[in-house]
Short mmCIF file of N, CA and C in Angstrom, two decimals:
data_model
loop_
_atom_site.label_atom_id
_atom_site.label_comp_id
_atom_site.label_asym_id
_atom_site.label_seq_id
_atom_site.Cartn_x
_atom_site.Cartn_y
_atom_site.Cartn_z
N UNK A 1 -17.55 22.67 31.78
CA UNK A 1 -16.30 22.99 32.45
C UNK A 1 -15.40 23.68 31.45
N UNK A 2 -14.71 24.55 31.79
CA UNK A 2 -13.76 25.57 31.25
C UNK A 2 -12.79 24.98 31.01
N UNK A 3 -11.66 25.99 30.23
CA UNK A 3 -10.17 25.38 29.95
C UNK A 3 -9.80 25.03 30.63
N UNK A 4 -9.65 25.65 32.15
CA UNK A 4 -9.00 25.60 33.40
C UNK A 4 -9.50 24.13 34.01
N UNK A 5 -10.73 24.11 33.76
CA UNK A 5 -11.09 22.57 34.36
C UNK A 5 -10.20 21.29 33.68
N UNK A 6 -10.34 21.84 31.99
CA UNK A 6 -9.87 20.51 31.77
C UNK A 6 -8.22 20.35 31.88
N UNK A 7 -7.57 21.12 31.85
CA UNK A 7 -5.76 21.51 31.90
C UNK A 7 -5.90 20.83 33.23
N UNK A 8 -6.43 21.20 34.39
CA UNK A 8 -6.41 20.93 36.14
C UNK A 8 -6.74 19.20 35.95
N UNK A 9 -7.42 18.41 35.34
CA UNK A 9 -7.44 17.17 35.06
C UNK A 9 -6.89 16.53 34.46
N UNK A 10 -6.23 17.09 33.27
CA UNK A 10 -5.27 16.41 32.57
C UNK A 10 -4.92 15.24 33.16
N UNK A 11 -3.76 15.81 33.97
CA UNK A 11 -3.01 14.26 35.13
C UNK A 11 -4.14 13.30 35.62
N UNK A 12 -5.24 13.26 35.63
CA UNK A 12 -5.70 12.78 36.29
C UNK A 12 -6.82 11.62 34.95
N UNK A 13 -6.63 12.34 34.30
CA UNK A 13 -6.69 11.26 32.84
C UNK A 13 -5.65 10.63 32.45
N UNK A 14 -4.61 10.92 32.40
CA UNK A 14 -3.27 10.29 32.33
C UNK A 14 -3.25 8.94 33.12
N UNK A 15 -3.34 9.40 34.54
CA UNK A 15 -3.78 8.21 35.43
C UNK A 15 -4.68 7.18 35.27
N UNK A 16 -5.88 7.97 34.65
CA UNK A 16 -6.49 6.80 33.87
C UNK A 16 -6.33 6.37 32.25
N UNK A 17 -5.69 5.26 32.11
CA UNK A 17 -5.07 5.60 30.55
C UNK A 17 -6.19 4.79 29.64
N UNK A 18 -7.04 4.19 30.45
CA UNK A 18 -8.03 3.42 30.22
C UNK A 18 -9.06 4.85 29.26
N UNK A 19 -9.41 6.06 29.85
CA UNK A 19 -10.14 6.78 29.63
C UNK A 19 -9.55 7.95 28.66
N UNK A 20 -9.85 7.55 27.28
CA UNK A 20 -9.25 8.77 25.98
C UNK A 20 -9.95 10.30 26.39
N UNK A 21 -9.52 11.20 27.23
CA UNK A 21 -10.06 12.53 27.51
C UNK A 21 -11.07 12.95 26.07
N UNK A 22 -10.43 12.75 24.55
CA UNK A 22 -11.50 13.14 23.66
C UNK A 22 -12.85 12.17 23.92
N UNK A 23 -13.25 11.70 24.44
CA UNK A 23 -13.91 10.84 24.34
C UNK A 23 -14.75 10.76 25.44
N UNK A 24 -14.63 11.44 26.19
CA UNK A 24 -15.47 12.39 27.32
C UNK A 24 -16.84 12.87 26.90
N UNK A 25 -17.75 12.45 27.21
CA UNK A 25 -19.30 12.95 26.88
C UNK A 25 -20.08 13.84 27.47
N UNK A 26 -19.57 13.99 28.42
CA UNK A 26 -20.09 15.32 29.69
C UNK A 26 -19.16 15.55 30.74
N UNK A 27 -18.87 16.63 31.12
CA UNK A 27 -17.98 16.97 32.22
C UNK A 27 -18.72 18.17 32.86
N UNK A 28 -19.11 18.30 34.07
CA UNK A 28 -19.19 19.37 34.69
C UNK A 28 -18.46 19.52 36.17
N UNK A 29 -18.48 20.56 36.72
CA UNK A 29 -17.74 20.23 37.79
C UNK A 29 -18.72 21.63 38.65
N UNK A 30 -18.86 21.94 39.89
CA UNK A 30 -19.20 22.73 40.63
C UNK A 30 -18.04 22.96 42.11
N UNK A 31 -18.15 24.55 42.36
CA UNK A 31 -17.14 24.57 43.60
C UNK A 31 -18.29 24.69 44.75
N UNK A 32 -17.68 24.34 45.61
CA UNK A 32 -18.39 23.73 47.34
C UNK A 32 -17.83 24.44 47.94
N UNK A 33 -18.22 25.54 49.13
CA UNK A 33 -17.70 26.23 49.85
C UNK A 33 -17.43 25.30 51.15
N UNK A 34 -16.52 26.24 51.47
CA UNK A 34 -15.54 25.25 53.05
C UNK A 34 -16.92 24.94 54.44
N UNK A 35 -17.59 24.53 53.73
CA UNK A 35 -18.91 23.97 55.55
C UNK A 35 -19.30 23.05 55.35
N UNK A 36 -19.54 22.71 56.40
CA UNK A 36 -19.74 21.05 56.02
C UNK A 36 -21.86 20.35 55.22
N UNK A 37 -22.34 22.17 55.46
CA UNK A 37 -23.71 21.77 54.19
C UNK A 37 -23.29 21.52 53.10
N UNK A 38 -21.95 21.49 52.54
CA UNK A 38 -21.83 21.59 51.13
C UNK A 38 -21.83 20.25 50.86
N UNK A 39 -21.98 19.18 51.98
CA UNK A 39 -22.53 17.64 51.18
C UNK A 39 -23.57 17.25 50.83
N UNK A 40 -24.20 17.93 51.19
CA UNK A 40 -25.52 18.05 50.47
C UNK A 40 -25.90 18.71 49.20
N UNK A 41 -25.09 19.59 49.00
CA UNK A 41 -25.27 20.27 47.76
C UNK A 41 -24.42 19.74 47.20
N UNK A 42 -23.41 18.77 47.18
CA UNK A 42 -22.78 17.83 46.17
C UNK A 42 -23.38 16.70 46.05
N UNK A 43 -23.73 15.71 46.45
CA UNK A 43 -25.32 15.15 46.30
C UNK A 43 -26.29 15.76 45.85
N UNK A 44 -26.78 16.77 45.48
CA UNK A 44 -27.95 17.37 44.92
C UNK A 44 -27.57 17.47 43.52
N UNK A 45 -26.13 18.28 43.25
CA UNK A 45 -25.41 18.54 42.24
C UNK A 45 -25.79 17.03 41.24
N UNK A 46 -24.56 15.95 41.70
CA UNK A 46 -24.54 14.92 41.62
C UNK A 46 -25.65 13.88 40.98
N UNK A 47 -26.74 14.40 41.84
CA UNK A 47 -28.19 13.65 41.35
C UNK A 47 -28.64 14.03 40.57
N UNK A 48 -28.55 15.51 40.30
CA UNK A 48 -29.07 16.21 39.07
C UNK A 48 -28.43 15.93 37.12
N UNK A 49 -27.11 15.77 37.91
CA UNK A 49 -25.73 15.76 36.60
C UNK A 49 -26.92 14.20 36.33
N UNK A 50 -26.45 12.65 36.96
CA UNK A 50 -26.90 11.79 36.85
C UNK A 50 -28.30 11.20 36.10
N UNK A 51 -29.24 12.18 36.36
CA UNK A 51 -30.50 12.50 35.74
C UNK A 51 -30.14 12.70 34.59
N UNK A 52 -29.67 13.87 34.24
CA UNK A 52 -29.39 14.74 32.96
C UNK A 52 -28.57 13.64 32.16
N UNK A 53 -27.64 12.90 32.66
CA UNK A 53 -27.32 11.79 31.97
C UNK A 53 -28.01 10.59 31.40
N UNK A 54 -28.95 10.69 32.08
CA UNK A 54 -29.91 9.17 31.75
C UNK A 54 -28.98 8.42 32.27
N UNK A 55 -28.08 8.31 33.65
CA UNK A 55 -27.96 7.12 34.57
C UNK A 55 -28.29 7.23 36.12
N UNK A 56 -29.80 7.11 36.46
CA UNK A 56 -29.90 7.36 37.51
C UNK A 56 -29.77 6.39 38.45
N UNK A 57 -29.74 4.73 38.02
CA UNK A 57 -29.29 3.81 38.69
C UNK A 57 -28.46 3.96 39.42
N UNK A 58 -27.10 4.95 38.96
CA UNK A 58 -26.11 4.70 39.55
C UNK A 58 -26.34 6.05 41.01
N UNK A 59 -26.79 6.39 41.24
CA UNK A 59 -27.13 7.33 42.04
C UNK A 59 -26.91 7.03 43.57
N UNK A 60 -27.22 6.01 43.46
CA UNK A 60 -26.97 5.85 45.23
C UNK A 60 -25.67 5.32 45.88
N UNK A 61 -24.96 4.85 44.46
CA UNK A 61 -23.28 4.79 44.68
C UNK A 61 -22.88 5.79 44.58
N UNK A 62 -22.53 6.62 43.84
CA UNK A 62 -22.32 7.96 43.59
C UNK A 62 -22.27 8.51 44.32
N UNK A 63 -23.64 8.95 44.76
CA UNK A 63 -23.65 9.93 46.10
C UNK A 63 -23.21 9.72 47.11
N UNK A 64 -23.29 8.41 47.29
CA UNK A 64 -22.77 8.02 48.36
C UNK A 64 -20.74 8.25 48.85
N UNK A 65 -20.41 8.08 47.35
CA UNK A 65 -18.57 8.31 47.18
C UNK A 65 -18.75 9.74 47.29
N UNK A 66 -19.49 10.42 46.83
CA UNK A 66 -19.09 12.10 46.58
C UNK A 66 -19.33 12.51 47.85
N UNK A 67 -20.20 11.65 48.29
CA UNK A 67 -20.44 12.63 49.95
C UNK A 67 -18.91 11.92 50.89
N UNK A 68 -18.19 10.77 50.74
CA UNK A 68 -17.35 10.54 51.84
C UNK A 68 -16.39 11.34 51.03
N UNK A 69 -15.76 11.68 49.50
CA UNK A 69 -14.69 12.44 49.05
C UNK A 69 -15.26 13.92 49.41
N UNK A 70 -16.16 14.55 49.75
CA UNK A 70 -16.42 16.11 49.67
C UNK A 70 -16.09 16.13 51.43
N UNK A 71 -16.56 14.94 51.78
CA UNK A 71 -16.64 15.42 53.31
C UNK A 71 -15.05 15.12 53.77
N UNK A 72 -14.10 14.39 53.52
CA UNK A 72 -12.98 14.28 53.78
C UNK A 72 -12.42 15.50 53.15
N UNK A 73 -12.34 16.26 52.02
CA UNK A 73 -12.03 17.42 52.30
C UNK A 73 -11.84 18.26 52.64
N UNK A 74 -13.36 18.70 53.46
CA UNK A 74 -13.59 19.43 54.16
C UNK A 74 -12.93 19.23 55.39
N UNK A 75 -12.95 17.80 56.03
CA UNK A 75 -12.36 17.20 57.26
C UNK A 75 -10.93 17.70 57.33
N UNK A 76 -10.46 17.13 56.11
CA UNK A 76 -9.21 17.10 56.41
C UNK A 76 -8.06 18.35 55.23
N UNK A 77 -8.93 18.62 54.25
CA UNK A 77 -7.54 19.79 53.99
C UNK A 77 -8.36 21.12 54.18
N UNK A 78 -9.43 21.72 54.42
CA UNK A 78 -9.40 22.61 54.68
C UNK A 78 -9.25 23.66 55.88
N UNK A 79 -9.02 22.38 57.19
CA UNK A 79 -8.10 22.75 58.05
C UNK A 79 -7.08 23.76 58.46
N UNK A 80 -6.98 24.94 58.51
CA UNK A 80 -5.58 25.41 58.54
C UNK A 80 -5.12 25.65 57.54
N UNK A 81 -5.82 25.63 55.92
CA UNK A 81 -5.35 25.86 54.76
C UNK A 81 -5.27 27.51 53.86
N UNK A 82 -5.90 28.06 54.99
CA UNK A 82 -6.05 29.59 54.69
C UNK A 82 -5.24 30.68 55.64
N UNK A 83 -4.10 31.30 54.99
CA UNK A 83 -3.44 32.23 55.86
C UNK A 83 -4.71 33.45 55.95
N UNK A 84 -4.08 33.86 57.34
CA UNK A 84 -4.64 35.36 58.15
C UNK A 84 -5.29 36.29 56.64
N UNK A 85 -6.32 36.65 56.62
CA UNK A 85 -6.61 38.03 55.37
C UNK A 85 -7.37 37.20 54.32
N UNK A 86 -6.60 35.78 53.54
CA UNK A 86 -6.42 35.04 52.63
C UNK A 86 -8.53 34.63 52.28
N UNK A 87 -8.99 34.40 51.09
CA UNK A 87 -10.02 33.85 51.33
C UNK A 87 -9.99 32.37 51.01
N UNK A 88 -10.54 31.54 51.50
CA UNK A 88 -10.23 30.21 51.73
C UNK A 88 -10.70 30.16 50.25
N UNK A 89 -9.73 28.85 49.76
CA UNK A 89 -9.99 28.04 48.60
C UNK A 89 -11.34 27.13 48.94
N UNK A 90 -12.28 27.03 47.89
CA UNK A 90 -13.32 26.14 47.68
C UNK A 90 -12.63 24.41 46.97
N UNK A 91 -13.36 23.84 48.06
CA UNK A 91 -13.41 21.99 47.48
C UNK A 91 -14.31 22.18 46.30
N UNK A 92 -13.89 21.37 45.09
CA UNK A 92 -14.07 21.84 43.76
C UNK A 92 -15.09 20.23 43.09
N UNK A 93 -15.81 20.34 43.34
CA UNK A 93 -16.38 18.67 42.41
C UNK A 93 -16.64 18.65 40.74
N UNK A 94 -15.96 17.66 40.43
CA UNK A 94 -15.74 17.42 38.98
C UNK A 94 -16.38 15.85 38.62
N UNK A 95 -17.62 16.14 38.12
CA UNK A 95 -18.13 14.54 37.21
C UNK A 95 -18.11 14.65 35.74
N UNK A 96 -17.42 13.50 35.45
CA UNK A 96 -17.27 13.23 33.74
C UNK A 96 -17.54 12.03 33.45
N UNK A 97 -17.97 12.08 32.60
CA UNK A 97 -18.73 10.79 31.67
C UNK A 97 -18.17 10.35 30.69
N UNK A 98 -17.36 9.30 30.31
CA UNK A 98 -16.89 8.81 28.98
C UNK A 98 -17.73 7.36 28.76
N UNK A 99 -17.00 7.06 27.22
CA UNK A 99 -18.20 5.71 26.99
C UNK A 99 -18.45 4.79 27.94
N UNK A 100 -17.19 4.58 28.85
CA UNK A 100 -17.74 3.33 29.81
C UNK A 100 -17.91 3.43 31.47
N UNK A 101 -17.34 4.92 31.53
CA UNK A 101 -17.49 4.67 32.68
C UNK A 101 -17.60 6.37 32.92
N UNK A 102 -17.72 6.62 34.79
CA UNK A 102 -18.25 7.61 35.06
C UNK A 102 -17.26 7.91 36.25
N UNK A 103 -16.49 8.93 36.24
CA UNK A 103 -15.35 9.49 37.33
C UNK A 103 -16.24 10.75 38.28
N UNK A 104 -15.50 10.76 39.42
CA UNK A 104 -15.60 11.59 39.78
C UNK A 104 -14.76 12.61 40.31
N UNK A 105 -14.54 13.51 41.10
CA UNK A 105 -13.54 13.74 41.46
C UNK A 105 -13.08 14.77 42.15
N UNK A 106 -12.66 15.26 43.40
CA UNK A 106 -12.89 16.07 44.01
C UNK A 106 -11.76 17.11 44.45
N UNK A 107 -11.34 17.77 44.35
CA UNK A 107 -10.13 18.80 44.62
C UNK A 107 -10.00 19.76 45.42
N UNK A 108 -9.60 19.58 46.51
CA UNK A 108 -9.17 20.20 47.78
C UNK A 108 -7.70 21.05 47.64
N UNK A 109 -7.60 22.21 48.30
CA UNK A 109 -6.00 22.64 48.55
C UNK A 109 -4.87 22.14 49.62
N UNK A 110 -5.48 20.78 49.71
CA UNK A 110 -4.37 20.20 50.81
C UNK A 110 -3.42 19.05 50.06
N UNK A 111 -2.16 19.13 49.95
CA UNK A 111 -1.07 18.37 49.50
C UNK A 111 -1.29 16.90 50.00
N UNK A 112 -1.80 16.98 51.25
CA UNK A 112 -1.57 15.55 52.19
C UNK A 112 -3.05 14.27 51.59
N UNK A 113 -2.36 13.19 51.12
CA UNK A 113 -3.04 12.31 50.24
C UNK A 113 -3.93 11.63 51.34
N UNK A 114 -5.14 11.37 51.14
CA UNK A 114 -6.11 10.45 51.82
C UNK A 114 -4.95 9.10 52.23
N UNK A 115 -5.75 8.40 53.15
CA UNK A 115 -4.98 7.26 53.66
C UNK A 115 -6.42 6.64 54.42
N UNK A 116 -6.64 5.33 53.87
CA UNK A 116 -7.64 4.85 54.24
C UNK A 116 -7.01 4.63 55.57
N UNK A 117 -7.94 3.71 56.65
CA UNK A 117 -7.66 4.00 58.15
C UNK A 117 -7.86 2.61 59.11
N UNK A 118 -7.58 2.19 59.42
CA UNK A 118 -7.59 0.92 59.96
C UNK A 118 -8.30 1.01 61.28
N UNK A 119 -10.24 1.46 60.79
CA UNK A 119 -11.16 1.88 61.95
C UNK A 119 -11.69 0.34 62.62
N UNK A 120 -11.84 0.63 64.08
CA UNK A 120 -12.02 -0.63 65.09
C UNK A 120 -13.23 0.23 65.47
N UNK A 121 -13.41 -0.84 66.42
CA UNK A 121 -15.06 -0.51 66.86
C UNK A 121 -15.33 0.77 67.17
N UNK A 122 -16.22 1.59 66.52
CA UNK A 122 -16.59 2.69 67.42
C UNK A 122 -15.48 4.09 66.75
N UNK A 123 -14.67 3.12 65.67
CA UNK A 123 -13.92 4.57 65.46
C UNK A 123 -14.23 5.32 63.88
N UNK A 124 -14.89 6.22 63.98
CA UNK A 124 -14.59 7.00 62.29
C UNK A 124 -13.51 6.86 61.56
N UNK A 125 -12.91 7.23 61.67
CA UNK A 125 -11.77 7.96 60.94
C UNK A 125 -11.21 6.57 60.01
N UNK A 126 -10.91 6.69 58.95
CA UNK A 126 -10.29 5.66 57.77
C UNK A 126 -12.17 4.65 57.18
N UNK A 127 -13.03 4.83 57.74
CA UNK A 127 -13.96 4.05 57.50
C UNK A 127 -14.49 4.84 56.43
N UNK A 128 -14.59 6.08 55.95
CA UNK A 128 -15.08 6.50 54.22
C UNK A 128 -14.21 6.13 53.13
N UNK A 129 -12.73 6.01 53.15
CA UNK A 129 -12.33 5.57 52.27
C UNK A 129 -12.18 3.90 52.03
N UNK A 130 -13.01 3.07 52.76
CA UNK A 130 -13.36 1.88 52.60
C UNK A 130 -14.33 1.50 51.80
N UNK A 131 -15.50 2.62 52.21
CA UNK A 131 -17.12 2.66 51.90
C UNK A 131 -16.57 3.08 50.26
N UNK A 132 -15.53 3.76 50.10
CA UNK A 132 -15.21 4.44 48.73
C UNK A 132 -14.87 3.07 47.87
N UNK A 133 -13.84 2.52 48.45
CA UNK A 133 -13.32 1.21 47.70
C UNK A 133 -14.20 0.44 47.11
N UNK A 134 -15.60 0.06 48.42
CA UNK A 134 -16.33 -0.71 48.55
C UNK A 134 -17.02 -0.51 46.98
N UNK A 135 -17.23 0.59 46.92
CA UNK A 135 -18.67 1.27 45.85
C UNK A 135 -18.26 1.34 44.43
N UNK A 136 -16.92 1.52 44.53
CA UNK A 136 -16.41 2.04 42.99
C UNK A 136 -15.65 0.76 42.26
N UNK A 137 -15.33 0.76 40.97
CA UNK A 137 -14.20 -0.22 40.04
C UNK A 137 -12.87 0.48 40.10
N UNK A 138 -12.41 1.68 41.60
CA UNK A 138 -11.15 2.11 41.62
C UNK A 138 -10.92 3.54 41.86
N UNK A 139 -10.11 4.00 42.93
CA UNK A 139 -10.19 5.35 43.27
C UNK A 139 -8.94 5.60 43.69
N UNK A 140 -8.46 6.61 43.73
CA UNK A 140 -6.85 7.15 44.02
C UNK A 140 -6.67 8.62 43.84
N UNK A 141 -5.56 9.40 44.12
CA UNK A 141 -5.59 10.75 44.07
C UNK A 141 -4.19 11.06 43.61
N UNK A 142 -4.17 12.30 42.96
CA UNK A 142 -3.10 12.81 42.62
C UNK A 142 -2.46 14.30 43.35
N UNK A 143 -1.56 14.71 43.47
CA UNK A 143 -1.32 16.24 43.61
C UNK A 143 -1.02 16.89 42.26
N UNK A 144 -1.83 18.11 42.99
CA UNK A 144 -1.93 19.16 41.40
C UNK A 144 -0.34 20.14 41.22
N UNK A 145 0.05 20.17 40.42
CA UNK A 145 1.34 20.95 40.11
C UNK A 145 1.08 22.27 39.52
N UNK A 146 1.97 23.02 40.29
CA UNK A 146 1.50 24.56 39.71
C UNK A 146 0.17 25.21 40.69
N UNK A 147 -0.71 26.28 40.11
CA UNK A 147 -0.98 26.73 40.55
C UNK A 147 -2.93 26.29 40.13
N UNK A 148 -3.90 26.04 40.69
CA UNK A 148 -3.44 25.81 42.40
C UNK A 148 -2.91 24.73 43.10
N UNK A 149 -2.61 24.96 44.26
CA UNK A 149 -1.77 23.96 44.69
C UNK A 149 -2.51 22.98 45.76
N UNK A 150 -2.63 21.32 45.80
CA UNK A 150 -3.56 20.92 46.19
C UNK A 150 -3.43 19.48 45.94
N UNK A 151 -4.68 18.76 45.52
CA UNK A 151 -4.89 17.21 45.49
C UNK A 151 -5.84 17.06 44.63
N UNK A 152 -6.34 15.93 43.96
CA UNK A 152 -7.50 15.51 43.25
C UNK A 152 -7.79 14.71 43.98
N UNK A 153 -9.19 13.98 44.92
CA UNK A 153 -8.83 12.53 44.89
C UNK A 153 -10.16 12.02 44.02
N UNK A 154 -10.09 10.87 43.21
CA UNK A 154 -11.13 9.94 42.03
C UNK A 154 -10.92 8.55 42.39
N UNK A 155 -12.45 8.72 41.77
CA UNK A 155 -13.39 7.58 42.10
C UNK A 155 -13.92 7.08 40.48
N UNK A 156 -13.66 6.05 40.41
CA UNK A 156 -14.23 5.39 38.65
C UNK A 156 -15.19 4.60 39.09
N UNK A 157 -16.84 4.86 38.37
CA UNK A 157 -17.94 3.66 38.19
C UNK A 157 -17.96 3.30 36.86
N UNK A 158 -18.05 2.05 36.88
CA UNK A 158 -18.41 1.49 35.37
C UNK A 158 -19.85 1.66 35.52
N UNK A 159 -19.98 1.98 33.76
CA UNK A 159 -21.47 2.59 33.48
C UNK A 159 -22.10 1.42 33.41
N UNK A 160 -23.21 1.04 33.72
CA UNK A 160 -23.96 0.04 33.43
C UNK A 160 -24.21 -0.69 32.37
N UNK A 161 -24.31 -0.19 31.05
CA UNK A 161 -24.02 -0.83 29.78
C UNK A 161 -22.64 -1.25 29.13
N UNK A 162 -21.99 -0.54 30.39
CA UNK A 162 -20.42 -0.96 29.55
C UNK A 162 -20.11 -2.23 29.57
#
């Protein structure tokens, strides 16, 4: 990941004060175009980064958070987020690795913060950011300041040896 990746995260290390940014062991991040195949190719992404890490245990949590954060993106800020002419902004996935644990993190151009959902029988909507809670040691989102203009939302796994 580039300068731009890591400046665009900053805040979002801040937030975690637990996690010293020097101390980061891998970061990559890939952009996802606005359709909804691109959860699959963040899961593919995802499984591959994970491999390359030597933690593939954690794989089926993982994928599992990256596919409800990529797909709520898509759901919900890329909506209406592109004026007439404009080419739509790409949902952006970012995984980093520090000594103990493993973030993820996903960046959409929509201001409006996830809100888990108080789903009853039979209803979608608020039931991925449960499955998110469920899976991770902690997830939350920030808005990005400046340019571009948008959201992060992250997901923290503790690494297995930590």
């Amino acid at each position: 990941m580039g300068s731009e990746g890591s400046t665009l995260l900053e805040p979002l290390w801040q937030g975690l004060a637990a996690i010293d940014p020097a101390a980061v062991s891998g970061s990559v991040s890939c952009a996802l175009p606005a359709r909804y195949e691109a959860v699959k190719g963040a899961r593919q992404f995802t499984g591959s980064t994970l491999r390359q890490w030597d933690i593939p245990e954690l794989l089926d949590e993982v994928a599992l958070v990256v596919s409800e954060l990529v797909t709520n993106a898509l759901r919900h800020a890329l909506s209406g987020t592109a004026a007439a002419g404009e080419p739509e902004r790409p949902v952006r996935l970012h995984l980093m690795r520090g000594p103990s644990r493993l973030v993820c993190a996903v960046r959409d151009p929509s201001e409006v913060g996830p809100v888990a959902g108080e789903a009853g029988c039979g209803e979608e909507s608020g039931r991925g950011l449960h499955l998110v809670e469920s899976f991770t040691d902690g997830w939350g989102w920030q808005p990005l300041a400046g340019t571009p203009r948008g959201k992060i939302v992250w997901a923290v796994f503790r690494l297995p040896d930590a």
